[in-house]
Coordinates of C-alpha atoms in Angstrom, one line a residue:
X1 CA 21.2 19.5 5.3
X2 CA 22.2 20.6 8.8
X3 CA 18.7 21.4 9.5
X4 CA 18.0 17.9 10.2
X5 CA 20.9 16.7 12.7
X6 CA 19.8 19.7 14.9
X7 CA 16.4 18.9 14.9
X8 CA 17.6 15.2 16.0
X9 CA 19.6 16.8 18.4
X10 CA 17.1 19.1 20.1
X11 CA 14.4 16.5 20.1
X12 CA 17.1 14.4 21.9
X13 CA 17.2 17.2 24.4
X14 CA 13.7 17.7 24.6
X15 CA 14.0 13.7 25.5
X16 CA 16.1 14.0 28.4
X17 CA 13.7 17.2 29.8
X18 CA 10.9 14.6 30.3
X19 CA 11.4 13.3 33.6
X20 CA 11.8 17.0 34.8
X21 CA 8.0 18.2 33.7
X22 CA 5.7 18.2 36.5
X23 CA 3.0 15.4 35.0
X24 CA 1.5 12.5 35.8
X25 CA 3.5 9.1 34.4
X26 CA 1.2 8.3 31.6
X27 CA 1.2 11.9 29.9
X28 CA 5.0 11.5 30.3
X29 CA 5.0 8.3 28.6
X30 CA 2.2 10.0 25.5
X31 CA 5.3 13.2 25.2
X32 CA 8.0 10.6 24.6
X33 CA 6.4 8.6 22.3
X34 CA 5.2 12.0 20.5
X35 CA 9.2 12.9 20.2
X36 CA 10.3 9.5 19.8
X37 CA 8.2 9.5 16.4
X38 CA 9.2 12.8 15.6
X39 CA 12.7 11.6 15.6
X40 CA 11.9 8.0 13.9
X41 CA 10.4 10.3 11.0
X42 CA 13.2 12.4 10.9
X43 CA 16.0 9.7 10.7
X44 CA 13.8 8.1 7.6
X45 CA 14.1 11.4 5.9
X46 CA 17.8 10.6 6.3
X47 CA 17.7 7.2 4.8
X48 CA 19.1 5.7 8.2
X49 CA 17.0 2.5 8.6
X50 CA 18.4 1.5 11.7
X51 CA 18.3 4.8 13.8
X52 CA 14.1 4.6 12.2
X53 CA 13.4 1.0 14.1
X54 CA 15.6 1.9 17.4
X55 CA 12.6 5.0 17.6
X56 CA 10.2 3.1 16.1
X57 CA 10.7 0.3 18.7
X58 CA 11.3 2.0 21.6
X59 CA 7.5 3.6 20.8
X60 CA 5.9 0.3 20.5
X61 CA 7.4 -1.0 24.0
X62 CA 5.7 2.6 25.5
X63 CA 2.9 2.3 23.5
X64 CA 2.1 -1.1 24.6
X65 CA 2.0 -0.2 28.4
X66 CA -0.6 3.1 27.9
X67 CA -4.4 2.6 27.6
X68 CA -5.7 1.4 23.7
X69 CA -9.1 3.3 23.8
X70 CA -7.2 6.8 24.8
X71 CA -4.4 6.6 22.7
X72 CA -5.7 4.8 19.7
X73 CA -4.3 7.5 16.9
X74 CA -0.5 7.1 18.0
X75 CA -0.7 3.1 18.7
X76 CA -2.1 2.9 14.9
X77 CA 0.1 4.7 13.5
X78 CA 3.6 3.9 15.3
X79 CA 2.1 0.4 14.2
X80 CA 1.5 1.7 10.2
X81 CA 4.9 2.9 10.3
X82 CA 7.0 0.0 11.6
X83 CA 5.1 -1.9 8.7
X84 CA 6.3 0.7 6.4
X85 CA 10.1 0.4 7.9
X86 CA 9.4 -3.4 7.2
X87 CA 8.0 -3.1 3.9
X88 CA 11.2 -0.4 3.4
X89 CA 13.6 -3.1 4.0
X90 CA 12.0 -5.8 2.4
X91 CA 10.0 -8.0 4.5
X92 CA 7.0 -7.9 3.7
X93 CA 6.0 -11.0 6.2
X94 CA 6.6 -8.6 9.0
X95 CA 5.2 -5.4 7.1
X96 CA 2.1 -7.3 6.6
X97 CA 1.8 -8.5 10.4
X98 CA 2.3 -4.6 11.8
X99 CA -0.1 -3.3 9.2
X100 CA -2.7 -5.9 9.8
X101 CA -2.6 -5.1 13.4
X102 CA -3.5 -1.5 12.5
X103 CA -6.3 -2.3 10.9
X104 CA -7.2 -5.0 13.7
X105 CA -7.1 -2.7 16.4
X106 CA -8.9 0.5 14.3
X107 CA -12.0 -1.9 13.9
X108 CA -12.1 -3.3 17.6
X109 CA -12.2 0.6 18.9
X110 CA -14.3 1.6 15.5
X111 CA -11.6 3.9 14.8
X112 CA -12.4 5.5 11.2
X113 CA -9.5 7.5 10.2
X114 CA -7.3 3.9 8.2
X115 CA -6.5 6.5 4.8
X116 CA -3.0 6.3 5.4
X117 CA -2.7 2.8 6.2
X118 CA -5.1 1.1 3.8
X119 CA -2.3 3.4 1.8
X120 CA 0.5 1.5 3.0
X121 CA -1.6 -2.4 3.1
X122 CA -1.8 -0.9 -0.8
X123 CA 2.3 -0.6 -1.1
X124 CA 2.6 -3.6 0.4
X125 CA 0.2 -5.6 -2.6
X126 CA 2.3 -4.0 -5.0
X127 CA 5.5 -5.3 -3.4
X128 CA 3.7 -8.6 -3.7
X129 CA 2.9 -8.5 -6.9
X130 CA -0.7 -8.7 -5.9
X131 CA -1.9 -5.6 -7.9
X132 CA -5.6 -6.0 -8.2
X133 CA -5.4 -6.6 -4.1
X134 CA -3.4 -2.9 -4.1
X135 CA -6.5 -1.1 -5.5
X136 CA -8.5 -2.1 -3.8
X137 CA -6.7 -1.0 -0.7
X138 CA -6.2 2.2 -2.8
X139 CA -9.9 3.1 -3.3
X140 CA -10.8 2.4 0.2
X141 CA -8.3 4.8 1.5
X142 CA -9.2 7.2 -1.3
X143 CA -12.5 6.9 0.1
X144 CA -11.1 8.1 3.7
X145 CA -9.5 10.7 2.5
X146 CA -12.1 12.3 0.7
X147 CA -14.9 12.0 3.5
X148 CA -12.5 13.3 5.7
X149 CA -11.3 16.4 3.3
X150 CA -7.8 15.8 3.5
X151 CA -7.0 16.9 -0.1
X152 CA -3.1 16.9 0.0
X153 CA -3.5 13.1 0.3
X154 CA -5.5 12.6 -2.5
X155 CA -2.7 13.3 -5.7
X156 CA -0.3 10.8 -4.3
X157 CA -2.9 8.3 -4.0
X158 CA -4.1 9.0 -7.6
X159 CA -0.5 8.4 -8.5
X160 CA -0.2 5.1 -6.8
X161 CA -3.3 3.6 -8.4
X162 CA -1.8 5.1 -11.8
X163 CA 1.4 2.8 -11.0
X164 CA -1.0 -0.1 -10.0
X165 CA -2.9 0.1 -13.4
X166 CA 0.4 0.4 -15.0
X167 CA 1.9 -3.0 -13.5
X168 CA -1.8 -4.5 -14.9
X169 CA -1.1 -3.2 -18.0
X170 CA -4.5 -1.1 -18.3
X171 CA -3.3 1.8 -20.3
X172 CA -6.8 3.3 -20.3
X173 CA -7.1 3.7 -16.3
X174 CA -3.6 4.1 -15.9
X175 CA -3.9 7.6 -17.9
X176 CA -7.1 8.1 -16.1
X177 CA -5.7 8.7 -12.6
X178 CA -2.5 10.3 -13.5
X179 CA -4.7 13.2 -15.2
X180 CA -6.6 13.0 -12.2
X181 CA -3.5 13.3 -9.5
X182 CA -2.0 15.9 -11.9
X183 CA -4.9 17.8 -11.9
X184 CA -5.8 18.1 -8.0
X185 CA -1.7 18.9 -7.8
X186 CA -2.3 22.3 -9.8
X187 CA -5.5 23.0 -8.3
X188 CA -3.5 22.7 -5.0
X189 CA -0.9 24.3 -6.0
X190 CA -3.8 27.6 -6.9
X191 CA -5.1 27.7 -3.7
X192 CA -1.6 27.9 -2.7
X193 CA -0.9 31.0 -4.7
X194 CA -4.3 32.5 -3.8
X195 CA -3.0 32.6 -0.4
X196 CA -0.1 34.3 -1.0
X197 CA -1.7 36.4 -2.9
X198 CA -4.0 37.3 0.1
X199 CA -1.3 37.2 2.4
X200 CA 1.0 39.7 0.1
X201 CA -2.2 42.5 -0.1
X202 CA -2.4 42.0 3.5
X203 CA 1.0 43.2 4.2
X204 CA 0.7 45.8 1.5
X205 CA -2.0 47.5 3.4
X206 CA -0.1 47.1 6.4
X207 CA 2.7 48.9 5.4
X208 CA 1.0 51.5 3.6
X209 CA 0.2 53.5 6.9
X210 CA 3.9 53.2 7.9
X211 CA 5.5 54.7 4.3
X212 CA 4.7 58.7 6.0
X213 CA 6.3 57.6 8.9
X214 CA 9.4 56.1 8.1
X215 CA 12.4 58.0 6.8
X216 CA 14.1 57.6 3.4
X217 CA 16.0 54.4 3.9
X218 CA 13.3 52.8 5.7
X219 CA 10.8 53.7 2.8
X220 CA 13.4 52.5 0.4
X221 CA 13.5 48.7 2.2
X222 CA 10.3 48.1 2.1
X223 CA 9.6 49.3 -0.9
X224 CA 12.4 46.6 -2.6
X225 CA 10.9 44.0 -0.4
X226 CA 7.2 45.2 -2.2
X227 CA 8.6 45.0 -5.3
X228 CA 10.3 41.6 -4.7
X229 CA 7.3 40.0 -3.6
X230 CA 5.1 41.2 -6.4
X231 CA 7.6 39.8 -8.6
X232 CA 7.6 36.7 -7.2
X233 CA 3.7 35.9 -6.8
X234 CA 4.2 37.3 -10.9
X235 CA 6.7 34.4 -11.0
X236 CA 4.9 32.0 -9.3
X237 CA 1.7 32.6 -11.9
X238 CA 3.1 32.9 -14.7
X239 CA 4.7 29.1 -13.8
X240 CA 1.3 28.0 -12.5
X241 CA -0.1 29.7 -15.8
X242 CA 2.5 27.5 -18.4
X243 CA 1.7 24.0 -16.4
X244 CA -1.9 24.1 -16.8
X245 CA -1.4 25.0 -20.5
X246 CA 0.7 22.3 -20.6
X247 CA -1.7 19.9 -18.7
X248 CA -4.5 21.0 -21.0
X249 CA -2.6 19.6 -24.1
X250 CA -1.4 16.5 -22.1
X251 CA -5.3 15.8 -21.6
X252 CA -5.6 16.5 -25.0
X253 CA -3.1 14.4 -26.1
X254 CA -4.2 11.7 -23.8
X255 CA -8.0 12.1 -24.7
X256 CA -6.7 11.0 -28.2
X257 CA -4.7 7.8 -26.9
X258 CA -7.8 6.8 -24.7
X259 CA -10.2 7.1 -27.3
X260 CA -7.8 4.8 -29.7
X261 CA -7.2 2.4 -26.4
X262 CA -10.5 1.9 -26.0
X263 CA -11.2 0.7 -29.9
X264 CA -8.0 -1.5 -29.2
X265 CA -9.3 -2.6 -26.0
X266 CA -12.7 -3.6 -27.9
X267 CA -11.2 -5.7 -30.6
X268 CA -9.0 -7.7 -28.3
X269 CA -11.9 -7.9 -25.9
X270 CA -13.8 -9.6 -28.4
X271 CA -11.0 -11.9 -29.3
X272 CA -10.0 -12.4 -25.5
X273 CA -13.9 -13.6 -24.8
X274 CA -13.5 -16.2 -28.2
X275 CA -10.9 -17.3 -27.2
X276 CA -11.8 -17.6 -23.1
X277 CA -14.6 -19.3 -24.0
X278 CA -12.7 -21.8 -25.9
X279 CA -10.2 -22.3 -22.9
X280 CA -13.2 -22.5 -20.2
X281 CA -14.4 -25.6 -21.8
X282 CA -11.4 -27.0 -22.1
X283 CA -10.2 -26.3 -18.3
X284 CA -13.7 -27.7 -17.2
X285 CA -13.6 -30.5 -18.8
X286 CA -10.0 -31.5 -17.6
X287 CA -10.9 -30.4 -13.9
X288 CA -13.8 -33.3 -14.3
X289 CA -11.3 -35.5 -15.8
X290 CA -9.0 -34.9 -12.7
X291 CA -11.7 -34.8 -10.2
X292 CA -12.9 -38.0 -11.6
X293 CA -9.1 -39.3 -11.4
X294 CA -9.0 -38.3 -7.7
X295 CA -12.1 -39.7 -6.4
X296 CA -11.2 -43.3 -8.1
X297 CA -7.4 -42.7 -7.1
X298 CA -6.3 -43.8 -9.9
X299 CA -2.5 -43.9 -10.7
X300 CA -2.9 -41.5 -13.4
X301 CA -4.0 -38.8 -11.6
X302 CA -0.9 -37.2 -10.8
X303 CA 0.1 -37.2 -14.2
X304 CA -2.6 -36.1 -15.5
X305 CA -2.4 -32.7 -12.4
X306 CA 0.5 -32.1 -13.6
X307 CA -0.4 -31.7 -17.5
X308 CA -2.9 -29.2 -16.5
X309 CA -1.7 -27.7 -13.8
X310 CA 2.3 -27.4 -14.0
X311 CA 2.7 -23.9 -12.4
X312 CA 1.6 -25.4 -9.1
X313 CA 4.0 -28.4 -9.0
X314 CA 6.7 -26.0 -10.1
X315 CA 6.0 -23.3 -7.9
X316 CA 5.7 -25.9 -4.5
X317 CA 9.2 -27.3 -5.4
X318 CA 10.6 -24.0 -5.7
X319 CA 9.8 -24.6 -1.8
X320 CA 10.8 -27.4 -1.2
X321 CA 12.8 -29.5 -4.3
X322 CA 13.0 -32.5 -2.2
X323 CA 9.4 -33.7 -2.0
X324 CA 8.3 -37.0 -3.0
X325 CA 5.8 -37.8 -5.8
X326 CA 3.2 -38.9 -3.0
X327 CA 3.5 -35.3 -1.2
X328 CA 3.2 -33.6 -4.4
X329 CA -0.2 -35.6 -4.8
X330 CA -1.4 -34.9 -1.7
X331 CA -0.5 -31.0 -2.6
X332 CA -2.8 -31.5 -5.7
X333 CA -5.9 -32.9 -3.7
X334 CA -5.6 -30.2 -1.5
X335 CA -5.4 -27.6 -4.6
X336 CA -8.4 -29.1 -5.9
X337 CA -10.5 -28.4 -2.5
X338 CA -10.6 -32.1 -0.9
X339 CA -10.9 -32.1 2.5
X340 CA -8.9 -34.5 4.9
X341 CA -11.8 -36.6 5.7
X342 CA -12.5 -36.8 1.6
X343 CA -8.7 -37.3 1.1
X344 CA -8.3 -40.2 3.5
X345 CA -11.6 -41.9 2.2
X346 CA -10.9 -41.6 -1.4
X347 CA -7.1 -43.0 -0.8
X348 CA -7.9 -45.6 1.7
X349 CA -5.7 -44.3 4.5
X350 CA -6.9 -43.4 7.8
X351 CA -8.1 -39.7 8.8
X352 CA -5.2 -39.1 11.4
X353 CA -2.4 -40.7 8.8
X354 CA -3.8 -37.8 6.4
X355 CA -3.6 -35.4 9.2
X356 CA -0.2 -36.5 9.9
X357 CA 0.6 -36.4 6.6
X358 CA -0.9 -32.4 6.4
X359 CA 1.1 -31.1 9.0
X360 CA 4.0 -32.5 7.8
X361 CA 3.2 -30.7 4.3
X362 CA 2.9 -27.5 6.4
X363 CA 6.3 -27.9 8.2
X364 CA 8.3 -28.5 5.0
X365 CA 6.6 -25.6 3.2
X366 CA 6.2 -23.5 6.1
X367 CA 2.4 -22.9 5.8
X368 CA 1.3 -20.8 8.7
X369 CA -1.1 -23.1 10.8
X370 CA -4.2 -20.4 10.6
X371 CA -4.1 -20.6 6.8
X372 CA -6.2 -22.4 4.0
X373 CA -4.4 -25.0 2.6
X374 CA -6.5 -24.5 -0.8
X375 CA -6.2 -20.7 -0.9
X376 CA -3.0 -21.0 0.2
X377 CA -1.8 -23.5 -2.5
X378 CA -3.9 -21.2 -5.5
X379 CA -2.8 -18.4 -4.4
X380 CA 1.2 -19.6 -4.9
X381 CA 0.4 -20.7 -8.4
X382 CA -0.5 -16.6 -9.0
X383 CA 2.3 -15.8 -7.4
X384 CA 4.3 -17.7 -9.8

């Protein structure tokens, strides 16, 4: 634990050695910002939120004054981890802004290396609740990573799409993509131990010229420390040896459960398209009877929204509880995909009184004034 604070506090001092190094401005602006993350990193390792921005922060002001095109990689990612501090404390409104920008600026500059934050865009879906959105952002960065060879990235991607499957309640690919993150996990953790396997015959061979010259004691220390590390690469296989045994009988076990899922899947498959089928026609034939309501403006179309659709009024007044019947109306035409000029000639109104009217809509639900007012208003009604 005290490893940490004394990294903090020689990074600190590497801080205040900056101004001393004979370099131009610019590189001495790139160092700080490399130890300034280093430090950001460090105090999130420490759970200290506020000590993470200050670094974070202070980054993004440096950042901002250096060349994009040069310094692309750190500006990305100082901006993919002030979404994550975001997202960390939860606000995902400013999580989603940082991140977006990352991706922004890696496509302006055709910058392909996103694995990490498609990654993070995928956390922040899930914090959202918007889970089929999250894998997708998964697979692209799954795609990254694996065009690029970064393997150690790969298991805890696995594992996230696992959780994402999970939330959608797809047992089948849930189980998929655990095997699959479990399984890379041991294979790194072989190459691992083939390595120190090399590394231990290396200093074997080493030391077996020096045995003849060494005296007794000196022959007697390394043969202990020999000893020890055969005993622990030993260790370390026979571990490695009992988790694939016991990953082999987890596949096996979970071969069994996909195979039943999949017959159970079937059945209520077959069921769910009866019985979509079913609810298709009669959602189709209430849109036309609302459309036709709209068009005519007829009193009843409110009502009858309402009937069909009462996860949209109740979600808007979760918003905004004091909104009056003809707000909520005009809410429902633009659910429905009417545009203002359609709006203002099926209601008789003028096309600046239902502009009026739209902005005020905006203000009192604070709609962002770039967004869709129809895929903003369905997209609410998933939400709730």
């Amino acid at each position: 634990m005290k490893l940490l604070p004394n990294a903090i506090s020689e990074s600190k001092k590497a801080l205040e050695t900056i101004p001393e190094l004979k370099k131009d401005e610019t590189e001495k602006k790139f160092a700080q910002t490399l130890i300034n993350e280093n430090i950001a990193l460090i105090y999130r390792s420490m759970e200290k939120p506020d000590s993470t921005f200050y670094y974070l922060n202070e980054n993004q002001l440096i950042l901002e004054t250096l060349e994009t095109q040069k310094y692309l990689s750190s500006i990305i990612n100082n901006y993919v981890e002030l979404g994550n501090y975001y997202l960390s404390t939860h606000d995902p409104k400013a999580a989603r802004s940082f991140l977006s920008k990352a991706i922004n600026t890696a496509k302006t500059h055709n910058y392909p290396f996103l694995s990490h934050t498609f990654r993070s865009y995928g956390d922040l879906m899930i914090y959202n609740k918007e889970n089929d959105s999250a894998i997708i952002y998964y697979k692209k960065a799954l795609e990254i990573s694996e065009q690029t060879k970064l393997k150690s990235e790969i298991p805890p991607i696995y594992q996230k799409m696992s959780n994402a499957y999970h939330l959608l309640g797809n047992k089948v690919l849930e189980e998929k993509y655990k095997l699959r993150s479990l399984e890379l996990q041991n294979n790194l953790k072989s190459e691992m131990l083939s390595a120190s396997s090399l590394i231990i015959n290396s200093i074997l061979s080493d030391q077996k010229d020096e045995f003849t010259k060494k005296d007794a004691k000196a022959n007697y220390t390394i043969i202990t420390i020999t000893v020890a590390a055969i005993v622990l690469f030993v260790t370390l296989w026979l571990l490695y040896r009992r988790k694939v045994k016991k990953f082999k009988h987890l596949k096996k076990i979970s071969s069994q459960k996909e195979k039943m899922l999949i017959q159970q899947k079937e059945e209520i498959t077959l069921r769910y398209r009866e019985d979509t089928r079913n609810l298709e026609q009669k959602i189709n034939q209430s849109f036309d009877d609302i459309f036709a309501l709209a068009k005519s403006n007829n009193p009843e179309f409110f009502t009858r929204f309402q009937e069909v659709y009462p996860e949209v009024i109740s979600a808007i007044l979760s918003i905004d509880s004091k909104l009056r019947i003809s707000e909520l109306t005009l809410c429902a035409y633009f659910f429905l995909g009417f545009t203002t000029k359609e709006i203002a000639l099926y209601t008789f109104k003028s096309i600046n009184t239902v502009r009026n009217r739209r902005q005020n809509l905006r203000n009192k639900l604070q709609i962002p004034a770039d967004e869709d007012l129809e895929l903003w208003f369905k997209t609410l009604s998933r939400k709730n």
